Amino acid sequence: KKVSYVLLPHNVTILEMSNVSNTAKVVIAPVSAVDLVQMEGIENQQLFDLNLRKDLEKTKVNKDIGKSIDNASEHGNFLLYHNGITIICAKLDTSDEGKVKIQGYSVVNGCQTVSSLYRNKDKVTQDLRILTRIIQVNANQSDLISRITYNTNNQNGIKARDFRSNTPTQVRLQKEINQSYPDYFYEIKRGDEPEQRIVIENTLVGQILLAFDLKRPWAVQRYSKIFDDLHQEIFARPEVSGGRIVVLFDLYKEIEKDLQLIEPSLFGGYQITKFFLLYLLSEVLSDDEVGKAFYKKPEDFYKDTVQKENLLKCIHIILGDLIIDLNGEFKEAGGENFDFKATYKAPNLLRILTNKVIASHKKLIARGRVESFSQLWDTLESQA
């Protein structure tokens, strides 16, 4: 969607130009930083939409690039130090000698470099050149574009999460949250700019959905699998929407407020404890009449400020009841002598603990000692 741009207007020698398997046209040339910083979309980061991550300003790499830019005497050597960048474009024209015209372009590798150059554009000179690979690919060759993006980044510090950042599922979820929940920002790329919004990082969302939806709290610490083997199962289910993510994220934050109630406190200090409590909450809600409707579509319980407040009040009360039951199980099992780590690592042991807590909670509801989610919700909604 970018306008045409003349990238090499300074009598630069084109090192190589070829057609690769009749699918892509390639130009490799040392491009002046003066030209690179004038490309459209750097300031608002749209130039890097196809990149696996956005600008990460405070990394060591960016700091080192900044130092090289500051030292004008090193500009001539920059080409020797740097790995180069990759640009994908829809049209590539080399009919004018020493020039390359590109249209519909995006930087798929080299976001940190181009962004650093742009931040220091008043210091760049014609002598500062970057080895640039420009690849013309048809827009309908999305699979080839993905492979180029993957392989040009594969030798860098790229995580599985980065490789999933441009998938239709992740992009859809981000758009849904932007449109329907403007106070929140769903971060799918490192370096995304949330402005003043509440950031919901998609790795955390993967953990939340693993614990609440898929009921596997023991798996939340396998970060690499969230965006690898489990990505489709976690994120691509029809019920996973922007609304579901926002509501479950807020439930997770509500859990954080109640961790100090856990005894012994050692157990409350484990990161996985929050996901275990979310799992317990999921078990309670999925076995409750009104809770089943919530479990199916939680955003229906979050339509306005009053509903949001009522829901979080209900959740807070239920969490308090569950933690009392959980503390009782710990005390009976020896308190601080309870083997937390072994229990968390073994699904069967965690299920045994869960069954005991849930059974105790059901007994208290049956005896009228505590209120169910349905009772709590109906009472608060009737008062609204």
mmCIF file of C-alpha atoms in Angstrom:
data_model
loop_
_atom_site.group_PDB
_atom_site.id
_atom_site.type_symbol
_atom_site.label_atom_id
_atom_site.label_comp_id
_atom_site.label_asym_id
_atom_site.label_seq_id
_atom_site.Cartn_x
_atom_site.Cartn_y
_atom_site.Cartn_z
ATOM 1 C CA LYS A 1 0.000 0.000 0.000
ATOM 2 C CA LYS A 2 3.042 2.280 0.146
ATOM 3 C CA VAL A 3 3.614 4.765 -2.677
ATOM 4 C CA SER A 4 6.456 4.313 -5.120
ATOM 5 C CA TYR A 5 9.853 5.221 -3.739
ATOM 6 C CA VAL A 6 13.258 5.593 -5.393
ATOM 7 C CA LEU A 7 15.534 3.776 -3.006
ATOM 8 C CA LEU A 8 18.960 4.104 -4.610
ATOM 9 C CA PRO A 9 19.387 7.515 -6.228
ATOM 10 C CA HIS A 10 23.095 7.934 -5.487
ATOM 11 C CA ASN A 11 24.932 6.058 -8.249
ATOM 12 C CA VAL A 12 25.146 2.843 -6.270
ATOM 13 C CA THR A 13 26.363 -0.341 -7.909
ATOM 14 C CA ILE A 14 23.773 -3.129 -7.819
ATOM 15 C CA LEU A 15 25.632 -6.205 -6.654
ATOM 16 C CA GLU A 16 23.192 -8.814 -7.879
ATOM 17 C CA MET A 17 19.887 -9.050 -9.668
ATOM 18 C CA SER A 18 18.197 -12.328 -10.502
ATOM 19 C CA ASN A 19 14.940 -14.206 -10.758
ATOM 20 C CA VAL A 20 14.730 -16.951 -8.149
ATOM 21 C CA SER A 21 12.890 -20.017 -9.426
ATOM 22 C CA ASN A 22 10.628 -17.676 -11.400
ATOM 23 C CA THR A 23 8.927 -16.640 -8.158
ATOM 24 C CA ALA A 24 10.874 -13.640 -6.910
ATOM 25 C CA LYS A 25 13.047 -10.888 -8.302
ATOM 26 C CA VAL A 26 16.011 -9.984 -6.106
ATOM 27 C CA VAL A 27 18.336 -6.996 -5.863
ATOM 28 C CA ILE A 28 21.222 -6.815 -3.408
ATOM 29 C CA ALA A 29 22.921 -3.459 -2.962
ATOM 30 C CA PRO A 30 24.622 -1.231 -0.361
ATOM 31 C CA VAL A 31 21.927 1.370 0.286
ATOM 32 C CA SER A 32 22.622 4.777 1.784
ATOM 33 C CA ALA A 33 21.082 5.374 5.213
ATOM 34 C CA VAL A 34 19.967 8.759 3.879
ATOM 35 C CA ASP A 35 17.567 6.919 1.560
ATOM 36 C CA LEU A 36 16.475 4.320 4.093
ATOM 37 C CA VAL A 37 15.330 6.844 6.693
ATOM 38 C CA GLN A 38 13.026 8.498 4.136
ATOM 39 C CA MET A 39 10.919 5.398 3.563
ATOM 40 C CA GLU A 40 7.278 5.796 4.574
ATOM 41 C CA GLY A 41 5.986 4.171 7.740
ATOM 42 C CA ILE A 42 9.040 4.267 10.017
ATOM 43 C CA GLU A 43 7.706 6.706 12.577
ATOM 44 C CA ASN A 44 4.342 4.930 13.010
ATOM 45 C CA GLN A 45 6.003 1.484 12.566
ATOM 46 C CA GLN A 46 3.707 0.508 9.664
ATOM 47 C CA LEU A 47 6.774 -0.152 7.554
ATOM 48 C CA PHE A 48 7.413 -3.156 9.805
ATOM 49 C CA ASP A 49 3.920 -4.677 9.798
ATOM 50 C CA LEU A 50 5.268 -7.866 8.221
ATOM 51 C CA ASN A 51 8.212 -7.955 10.613
ATOM 52 C CA LEU A 52 8.067 -10.432 13.477
ATOM 53 C CA ARG A 53 8.544 -7.708 16.076
ATOM 54 C CA LYS A 54 8.547 -3.947 16.273
ATOM 55 C CA ASP A 55 11.233 -1.539 17.434
ATOM 56 C CA LEU A 56 12.876 -2.483 20.755
ATOM 57 C CA GLU A 57 14.564 0.811 21.575
ATOM 58 C CA LYS A 58 16.581 -0.120 24.675
ATOM 59 C CA THR A 59 18.292 -3.312 23.542
ATOM 60 C CA LYS A 60 22.072 -3.693 23.423
ATOM 61 C CA VAL A 61 21.853 -4.054 19.630
ATOM 62 C CA ASN A 62 20.141 -0.685 19.265
ATOM 63 C CA LYS A 63 22.584 0.977 21.628
ATOM 64 C CA ASP A 64 25.536 -0.388 19.632
ATOM 65 C CA ILE A 65 23.992 0.795 16.349
ATOM 66 C CA GLY A 66 23.470 4.216 17.899
ATOM 67 C CA LYS A 67 27.148 4.413 18.885
ATOM 68 C CA SER A 68 28.245 3.579 15.340
ATOM 69 C CA ILE A 69 25.963 6.277 13.941
ATOM 70 C CA ASP A 70 27.322 8.844 16.405
ATOM 71 C CA ASN A 71 30.865 8.231 15.179
ATOM 72 C CA ALA A 72 30.993 9.712 11.647
ATOM 73 C CA SER A 73 34.453 8.254 11.052
ATOM 74 C CA GLU A 74 32.917 4.785 11.310
ATOM 75 C CA HIS A 75 30.202 5.359 8.711
ATOM 76 C CA GLY A 76 32.349 4.002 5.921
ATOM 77 C CA ASN A 77 32.840 0.767 7.861
ATOM 78 C CA PHE A 78 29.185 0.263 8.795
ATOM 79 C CA LEU A 79 28.706 -1.957 5.747
ATOM 80 C CA LEU A 80 31.440 -4.242 7.109
ATOM 81 C CA TYR A 81 29.926 -4.545 10.571
ATOM 82 C CA HIS A 82 26.254 -5.039 9.840
ATOM 83 C CA ASN A 83 24.375 -8.138 8.645
ATOM 84 C CA GLY A 84 22.033 -6.083 6.458
ATOM 85 C CA ILE A 85 18.288 -5.736 6.074
ATOM 86 C CA THR A 86 15.590 -7.351 3.926
ATOM 87 C CA ILE A 87 12.765 -5.520 2.146
ATOM 88 C CA ILE A 88 9.828 -7.234 0.460
ATOM 89 C CA CYS A 89 7.973 -5.266 -2.200
ATOM 90 C CA ALA A 90 5.188 -5.713 -4.736
ATOM 91 C CA LYS A 91 7.035 -4.018 -7.606
ATOM 92 C CA LEU A 92 10.737 -3.565 -8.298
ATOM 93 C CA ASP A 93 12.043 -1.442 -11.182
ATOM 94 C CA THR A 94 15.732 -1.262 -12.101
ATOM 95 C CA SER A 95 15.330 0.237 -15.577
ATOM 96 C CA ASP A 96 17.163 3.447 -14.559
ATOM 97 C CA GLU A 97 20.870 2.807 -14.131
ATOM 98 C CA GLY A 98 22.018 3.037 -10.502
ATOM 99 C CA LYS A 99 18.467 3.300 -9.175
ATOM 100 C CA VAL A 100 15.898 0.922 -7.793
ATOM 101 C CA LYS A 101 12.245 1.924 -7.605
ATOM 102 C CA ILE A 102 10.065 -0.034 -5.208
ATOM 103 C CA GLN A 103 6.346 -0.060 -4.516
ATOM 104 C CA GLY A 104 4.228 -1.752 -1.840
ATOM 105 C CA TYR A 105 7.222 -2.326 0.416
ATOM 106 C CA SER A 106 7.789 -3.594 3.945
ATOM 107 C CA VAL A 107 10.925 -4.280 5.991
ATOM 108 C CA VAL A 108 10.741 -7.911 7.154
ATOM 109 C CA ASN A 109 14.198 -8.033 8.721
ATOM 110 C CA GLY A 110 16.069 -5.017 10.034
ATOM 111 C CA CYS A 111 13.427 -3.134 12.007
ATOM 112 C CA GLN A 112 15.927 -2.341 14.779
ATOM 113 C CA THR A 113 18.480 -1.023 12.291
ATOM 114 C CA VAL A 114 16.107 1.168 10.279
ATOM 115 C CA SER A 115 14.455 2.516 13.447
ATOM 116 C CA SER A 116 17.839 3.360 14.980
ATOM 117 C CA LEU A 117 18.870 5.149 11.802
ATOM 118 C CA TYR A 118 15.595 7.085 11.802
ATOM 119 C CA ARG A 119 16.017 8.187 15.430
ATOM 120 C CA ASN A 120 19.484 9.461 14.521
ATOM 121 C CA LYS A 121 18.663 10.698 11.003
ATOM 122 C CA ASP A 122 20.290 14.075 11.637
ATOM 123 C CA LYS A 123 23.622 12.236 12.024
ATOM 124 C CA VAL A 124 23.503 9.831 9.067
ATOM 125 C CA THR A 125 25.618 10.540 5.982
ATOM 126 C CA GLN A 126 25.870 9.235 2.442
ATOM 127 C CA ASP A 127 28.870 7.173 3.567
ATOM 128 C CA LEU A 128 26.754 5.148 5.982
ATOM 129 C CA ARG A 129 25.443 2.282 3.876
ATOM 130 C CA ILE A 130 23.518 -0.886 4.713
ATOM 131 C CA LEU A 131 23.675 -4.072 2.686
ATOM 132 C CA THR A 132 20.075 -4.372 1.546
ATOM 133 C CA ARG A 133 18.291 -7.284 -0.051
ATOM 134 C CA ILE A 134 15.152 -6.237 -1.943
ATOM 135 C CA ILE A 135 12.772 -8.998 -2.981
ATOM 136 C CA GLN A 136 9.815 -8.564 -5.308
ATOM 137 C CA VAL A 137 7.095 -11.068 -4.430
ATOM 138 C CA ASN A 138 3.505 -11.210 -5.629
ATOM 139 C CA ALA A 139 0.968 -10.354 -2.917
ATOM 140 C CA ASN A 140 -0.806 -13.694 -3.429
ATOM 141 C CA GLN A 141 2.366 -15.589 -2.518
ATOM 142 C CA SER A 142 1.670 -15.269 1.220
ATOM 143 C CA ASP A 143 3.326 -18.605 2.009
ATOM 144 C CA LEU A 144 6.565 -17.522 0.312
ATOM 145 C CA ILE A 145 6.464 -14.169 2.126
ATOM 146 C CA SER A 146 6.075 -16.020 5.444
ATOM 147 C CA ARG A 147 9.025 -18.299 4.644
ATOM 148 C CA ILE A 148 11.220 -15.334 3.685
ATOM 149 C CA THR A 149 10.279 -13.565 6.924
ATOM 150 C CA TYR A 150 10.923 -16.681 8.987
ATOM 151 C CA ASN A 151 14.274 -17.559 7.454
ATOM 152 C CA THR A 152 15.689 -14.030 7.390
ATOM 153 C CA ASN A 153 14.979 -13.799 11.125
ATOM 154 C CA ASN A 154 15.851 -17.351 12.091
ATOM 155 C CA GLN A 155 19.472 -16.563 12.952
ATOM 156 C CA ASN A 156 18.532 -13.780 15.357
ATOM 157 C CA GLY A 157 17.065 -13.805 18.872
ATOM 158 C CA ILE A 158 13.548 -14.495 17.638
ATOM 159 C CA LYS A 159 11.110 -16.405 19.814
ATOM 160 C CA ALA A 160 8.239 -18.684 18.820
ATOM 161 C CA ARG A 161 5.905 -15.901 19.907
ATOM 162 C CA ASP A 162 7.458 -13.567 17.325
ATOM 163 C CA PHE A 163 6.845 -16.046 14.515
ATOM 164 C CA ARG A 164 3.145 -16.154 15.418
ATOM 165 C CA SER A 165 2.731 -12.380 15.670
ATOM 166 C CA ASN A 166 1.417 -11.943 12.116
ATOM 167 C CA THR A 167 -0.952 -14.910 12.067
ATOM 168 C CA PRO A 168 -4.597 -14.094 11.227
ATOM 169 C CA THR A 169 -5.658 -15.328 14.676
ATOM 170 C CA GLN A 170 -3.374 -12.996 16.626
ATOM 171 C CA VAL A 171 -4.100 -10.023 14.361
ATOM 172 C CA ARG A 172 -7.861 -10.640 14.657
ATOM 173 C CA LEU A 173 -7.739 -10.748 18.449
ATOM 174 C CA GLN A 174 -5.752 -7.523 18.580
ATOM 175 C CA LYS A 175 -8.251 -5.774 16.298
ATOM 176 C CA GLU A 176 -11.235 -7.004 18.314
ATOM 177 C CA ILE A 177 -9.773 -5.656 21.540
ATOM 178 C CA ASN A 178 -8.784 -2.347 19.919
ATOM 179 C CA GLN A 179 -12.308 -1.872 18.599
ATOM 180 C CA SER A 180 -14.417 -3.083 21.521
ATOM 181 C CA TYR A 181 -12.174 -2.482 24.548
ATOM 182 C CA PRO A 182 -10.220 0.732 23.861
ATOM 183 C CA ASP A 183 -8.778 0.845 27.401
ATOM 184 C CA TYR A 184 -6.848 -2.366 26.711
ATOM 185 C CA PHE A 185 -4.029 -3.204 24.303
ATOM 186 C CA TYR A 186 -3.369 -6.782 23.171
ATOM 187 C CA GLU A 187 0.386 -6.998 22.612
ATOM 188 C CA ILE A 188 1.321 -9.497 19.920
ATOM 189 C CA LYS A 189 4.742 -8.106 19.009
ATOM 190 C CA ARG A 190 7.629 -7.051 21.148
ATOM 191 C CA GLY A 191 8.010 -3.334 20.628
ATOM 192 C CA ASP A 192 4.320 -2.608 20.034
ATOM 193 C CA GLU A 193 3.275 0.802 21.369
ATOM 194 C CA PRO A 194 0.282 0.527 23.762
ATOM 195 C CA GLU A 195 0.165 4.270 24.507
ATOM 196 C CA GLN A 196 -1.702 4.744 27.828
ATOM 197 C CA ARG A 197 -3.717 1.530 27.666
ATOM 198 C CA ILE A 198 -3.662 -1.571 29.874
ATOM 199 C CA VAL A 199 -1.311 -4.040 28.210
ATOM 200 C CA ILE A 200 -2.424 -7.657 27.818
ATOM 201 C CA GLU A 201 0.600 -9.607 26.608
ATOM 202 C CA ASN A 202 -0.356 -12.588 24.478
ATOM 203 C CA THR A 203 2.005 -15.025 26.215
ATOM 204 C CA LEU A 204 0.126 -14.365 29.453
ATOM 205 C CA VAL A 205 -3.156 -14.840 27.579
ATOM 206 C CA GLY A 206 -1.930 -18.222 26.379
ATOM 207 C CA GLN A 207 -1.248 -19.218 29.986
ATOM 208 C CA ILE A 208 -4.637 -17.924 31.132
ATOM 209 C CA LEU A 209 -6.485 -19.860 28.421
ATOM 210 C CA LEU A 210 -4.466 -22.984 29.187
ATOM 211 C CA ALA A 211 -5.515 -22.831 32.837
ATOM 212 C CA PHE A 212 -9.110 -21.602 32.525
ATOM 213 C CA ASP A 213 -10.327 -23.027 29.204
ATOM 214 C CA LEU A 214 -8.187 -26.099 28.656
ATOM 215 C CA LYS A 215 -7.806 -26.824 32.392
ATOM 216 C CA ARG A 216 -4.065 -27.546 32.255
ATOM 217 C CA PRO A 217 -2.444 -25.263 34.849
ATOM 218 C CA TRP A 218 0.582 -27.554 35.030
ATOM 219 C CA ALA A 219 1.429 -26.674 31.403
ATOM 220 C CA VAL A 220 1.578 -22.883 31.737
ATOM 221 C CA GLN A 221 5.331 -22.773 32.313
ATOM 222 C CA ARG A 222 6.117 -24.386 28.962
ATOM 223 C CA TYR A 223 6.301 -21.012 27.231
ATOM 224 C CA SER A 224 7.686 -22.254 23.923
ATOM 225 C CA LYS A 225 4.777 -24.648 23.391
ATOM 226 C CA ILE A 226 2.189 -21.875 23.769
ATOM 227 C CA PHE A 227 3.183 -20.439 20.383
ATOM 228 C CA ASP A 228 4.358 -23.696 18.893
ATOM 229 C CA ASP A 229 2.546 -27.019 19.361
ATOM 230 C CA LEU A 230 -0.371 -25.549 21.328
ATOM 231 C CA HIS A 231 -1.000 -22.303 19.454
ATOM 232 C CA GLN A 232 -3.984 -23.488 17.421
ATOM 233 C CA GLU A 233 -5.550 -25.338 20.318
ATOM 234 C CA ILE A 234 -5.214 -22.354 22.644
ATOM 235 C CA PHE A 235 -6.008 -19.376 20.414
ATOM 236 C CA ALA A 236 -7.836 -20.593 17.298
ATOM 237 C CA ARG A 237 -10.941 -21.999 18.987
ATOM 238 C CA PRO A 238 -14.204 -20.248 17.916
ATOM 239 C CA GLU A 239 -14.966 -19.141 21.486
ATOM 240 C CA VAL A 240 -11.683 -17.277 21.883
ATOM 241 C CA SER A 241 -12.552 -13.640 21.243
ATOM 242 C CA GLY A 242 -11.213 -10.265 22.254
ATOM 243 C CA GLY A 243 -13.976 -10.035 24.852
ATOM 244 C CA ARG A 244 -13.105 -13.399 26.383
ATOM 245 C CA ILE A 245 -9.470 -12.373 26.667
ATOM 246 C CA VAL A 246 -10.250 -9.058 28.401
ATOM 247 C CA VAL A 247 -12.627 -10.622 30.945
ATOM 248 C CA LEU A 248 -10.337 -13.539 31.812
ATOM 249 C CA PHE A 249 -7.377 -11.167 32.068
ATOM 250 C CA ASP A 250 -9.295 -9.092 34.629
ATOM 251 C CA LEU A 251 -10.170 -12.257 36.559
ATOM 252 C CA TYR A 252 -6.487 -13.133 36.614
ATOM 253 C CA LYS A 253 -5.659 -9.678 37.992
ATOM 254 C CA GLU A 254 -8.356 -10.144 40.657
ATOM 255 C CA ILE A 255 -6.617 -13.353 41.706
ATOM 256 C CA GLU A 256 -3.371 -11.463 42.256
ATOM 257 C CA LYS A 257 -5.108 -9.358 44.918
ATOM 258 C CA ASP A 258 -5.996 -12.438 46.983
ATOM 259 C CA LEU A 259 -2.664 -14.272 47.007
ATOM 260 C CA GLN A 260 -1.816 -12.866 50.446
ATOM 261 C CA LEU A 261 -4.712 -14.886 51.896
ATOM 262 C CA ILE A 262 -2.966 -18.185 51.128
ATOM 263 C CA GLU A 263 -1.377 -20.043 54.044
ATOM 264 C CA PRO A 264 1.401 -20.939 54.108
ATOM 265 C CA SER A 265 2.546 -17.834 52.259
ATOM 266 C CA LEU A 266 5.251 -19.835 50.486
ATOM 267 C CA PHE A 267 2.575 -21.354 48.278
ATOM 268 C CA GLY A 268 1.186 -17.940 47.378
ATOM 269 C CA GLY A 269 4.608 -16.871 46.160
ATOM 270 C CA TYR A 270 4.739 -19.374 43.329
ATOM 271 C CA GLN A 271 3.946 -17.886 39.912
ATOM 272 C CA ILE A 272 1.946 -20.959 38.951
ATOM 273 C CA THR A 273 -0.355 -20.527 41.976
ATOM 274 C CA LYS A 274 -2.267 -17.776 40.170
ATOM 275 C CA PHE A 275 -3.002 -20.124 37.303
ATOM 276 C CA PHE A 276 -3.977 -22.909 39.690
ATOM 277 C CA LEU A 277 -6.516 -20.598 41.360
ATOM 278 C CA LEU A 278 -7.802 -19.628 37.919
ATOM 279 C CA TYR A 279 -8.194 -23.334 37.186
ATOM 280 C CA LEU A 280 -10.123 -23.841 40.456
ATOM 281 C CA LEU A 281 -12.340 -20.903 39.540
ATOM 282 C CA SER A 282 -12.951 -22.466 36.143
ATOM 283 C CA GLU A 283 -14.001 -25.740 37.781
ATOM 284 C CA VAL A 284 -16.460 -23.931 40.057
ATOM 285 C CA LEU A 285 -18.002 -21.849 37.269
ATOM 286 C CA SER A 286 -18.317 -24.690 34.765
ATOM 287 C CA ASP A 287 -20.365 -26.656 37.345
ATOM 288 C CA ASP A 288 -22.750 -23.787 38.177
ATOM 289 C CA GLU A 289 -25.988 -22.964 36.354
ATOM 290 C CA VAL A 290 -25.187 -19.296 35.666
ATOM 291 C CA GLY A 291 -21.481 -20.075 35.676
ATOM 292 C CA LYS A 292 -21.904 -22.296 32.617
ATOM 293 C CA ALA A 293 -23.226 -19.306 30.659
ATOM 294 C CA PHE A 294 -20.262 -17.285 31.869
ATOM 295 C CA TYR A 295 -17.841 -20.051 30.941
ATOM 296 C CA LYS A 296 -19.305 -20.180 27.451
ATOM 297 C CA LYS A 297 -19.258 -16.433 26.821
ATOM 298 C CA PRO A 298 -17.803 -14.331 29.671
ATOM 299 C CA GLU A 299 -18.091 -11.053 27.735
ATOM 300 C CA ASP A 300 -21.892 -11.262 28.159
ATOM 301 C CA PHE A 301 -21.279 -10.573 31.862
ATOM 302 C CA TYR A 302 -19.135 -7.514 31.113
ATOM 303 C CA LYS A 303 -21.427 -5.268 29.088
ATOM 304 C CA ASP A 304 -21.117 -2.148 31.249
ATOM 305 C CA THR A 305 -19.349 -0.759 34.306
ATOM 306 C CA VAL A 306 -21.979 -2.029 36.754
ATOM 307 C CA GLN A 307 -21.831 -5.564 35.366
ATOM 308 C CA LYS A 308 -18.053 -5.492 35.497
ATOM 309 C CA GLU A 309 -18.085 -4.432 39.152
ATOM 310 C CA ASN A 310 -20.677 -7.097 40.013
ATOM 311 C CA LEU A 311 -18.711 -9.823 38.278
ATOM 312 C CA LEU A 312 -15.462 -8.960 40.028
ATOM 313 C CA LYS A 313 -17.276 -8.842 43.398
ATOM 314 C CA CYS A 314 -18.619 -12.352 42.781
ATOM 315 C CA ILE A 315 -15.221 -13.625 41.738
ATOM 316 C CA HIS A 316 -13.548 -12.054 44.757
ATOM 317 C CA ILE A 317 -16.015 -13.749 47.139
ATOM 318 C CA ILE A 318 -15.661 -17.153 45.455
ATOM 319 C CA LEU A 319 -11.861 -16.887 45.460
ATOM 320 C CA GLY A 320 -11.918 -16.123 49.169
ATOM 321 C CA ASP A 321 -14.026 -19.235 49.814
ATOM 322 C CA LEU A 322 -11.777 -21.411 47.628
ATOM 323 C CA ILE A 323 -8.621 -20.167 49.342
ATOM 324 C CA ILE A 324 -10.080 -21.039 52.755
ATOM 325 C CA ASP A 325 -10.726 -24.569 51.482
ATOM 326 C CA LEU A 326 -7.261 -24.717 49.927
ATOM 327 C CA ASN A 327 -5.588 -23.551 53.147
ATOM 328 C CA GLY A 328 -7.437 -26.325 54.983
ATOM 329 C CA GLU A 329 -6.028 -28.921 52.590
ATOM 330 C CA PHE A 330 -2.502 -27.551 53.056
ATOM 331 C CA LYS A 331 -2.829 -27.620 56.822
ATOM 332 C CA GLU A 332 -4.056 -31.203 56.765
ATOM 333 C CA ALA A 333 -1.177 -32.184 54.445
ATOM 334 C CA GLY A 334 1.495 -30.703 56.709
ATOM 335 C CA GLY A 335 1.509 -26.983 55.941
ATOM 336 C CA GLU A 336 4.945 -25.868 54.807
ATOM 337 C CA ASN A 337 5.975 -29.515 54.496
ATOM 338 C CA PHE A 338 3.528 -29.883 51.614
ATOM 339 C CA ASP A 339 5.509 -30.644 48.448
ATOM 340 C CA PHE A 340 4.291 -27.782 46.255
ATOM 341 C CA LYS A 341 6.743 -28.278 43.405
ATOM 342 C CA ALA A 342 6.078 -31.991 43.011
ATOM 343 C CA THR A 343 2.318 -31.385 43.064
ATOM 344 C CA TYR A 344 2.484 -28.691 40.412
ATOM 345 C CA LYS A 345 4.584 -30.826 38.094
ATOM 346 C CA ALA A 346 2.318 -33.876 38.312
ATOM 347 C CA PRO A 347 -1.141 -33.469 36.734
ATOM 348 C CA ASN A 348 -2.544 -36.393 38.723
ATOM 349 C CA LEU A 349 -1.469 -34.874 42.059
ATOM 350 C CA LEU A 350 -2.853 -31.482 41.092
ATOM 351 C CA ARG A 351 -6.172 -33.051 40.120
ATOM 352 C CA ILE A 352 -6.352 -34.836 43.488
ATOM 353 C CA LEU A 353 -5.815 -31.524 45.299
ATOM 354 C CA THR A 354 -8.382 -29.853 43.028
ATOM 355 C CA ASN A 355 -11.002 -32.532 43.655
ATOM 356 C CA LYS A 356 -10.613 -32.149 47.415
ATOM 357 C CA VAL A 357 -10.990 -28.358 47.288
ATOM 358 C CA ILE A 358 -13.974 -28.442 44.914
ATOM 359 C CA ALA A 359 -15.700 -31.189 46.933
ATOM 360 C CA SER A 360 -15.313 -29.125 50.111
ATOM 361 C CA HIS A 361 -16.661 -26.028 48.348
ATOM 362 C CA LYS A 362 -19.733 -27.923 47.078
ATOM 363 C CA LYS A 363 -20.515 -29.201 50.565
ATOM 364 C CA LEU A 364 -20.447 -25.677 51.957
ATOM 365 C CA ILE A 365 -22.809 -24.480 49.195
ATOM 366 C CA ALA A 366 -25.173 -27.396 49.863
ATOM 367 C CA ARG A 367 -25.241 -26.571 53.581
ATOM 368 C CA GLY A 368 -25.861 -22.901 52.900
ATOM 369 C CA ARG A 369 -22.530 -21.906 54.453
ATOM 370 C CA VAL A 370 -21.361 -20.096 51.301
ATOM 371 C CA GLU A 371 -23.197 -18.804 48.230
ATOM 372 C CA SER A 372 -22.815 -20.195 44.740
ATOM 373 C CA PHE A 373 -21.890 -18.042 41.756
ATOM 374 C CA SER A 374 -25.526 -18.150 40.603
ATOM 375 C CA GLN A 375 -26.758 -16.897 43.962
ATOM 376 C CA LEU A 376 -24.163 -14.153 44.176
ATOM 377 C CA TRP A 377 -24.776 -12.992 40.608
ATOM 378 C CA ASP A 378 -28.560 -12.983 40.883
ATOM 379 C CA THR A 379 -28.417 -10.985 44.124
ATOM 380 C CA LEU A 380 -26.096 -8.318 42.722
ATOM 381 C CA GLU A 381 -27.925 -8.070 39.412
ATOM 382 C CA SER A 382 -31.278 -7.645 41.183
ATOM 383 C CA GLN A 383 -29.816 -4.722 43.129
ATOM 384 C CA ALA A 384 -28.475 -3.007 39.985
#
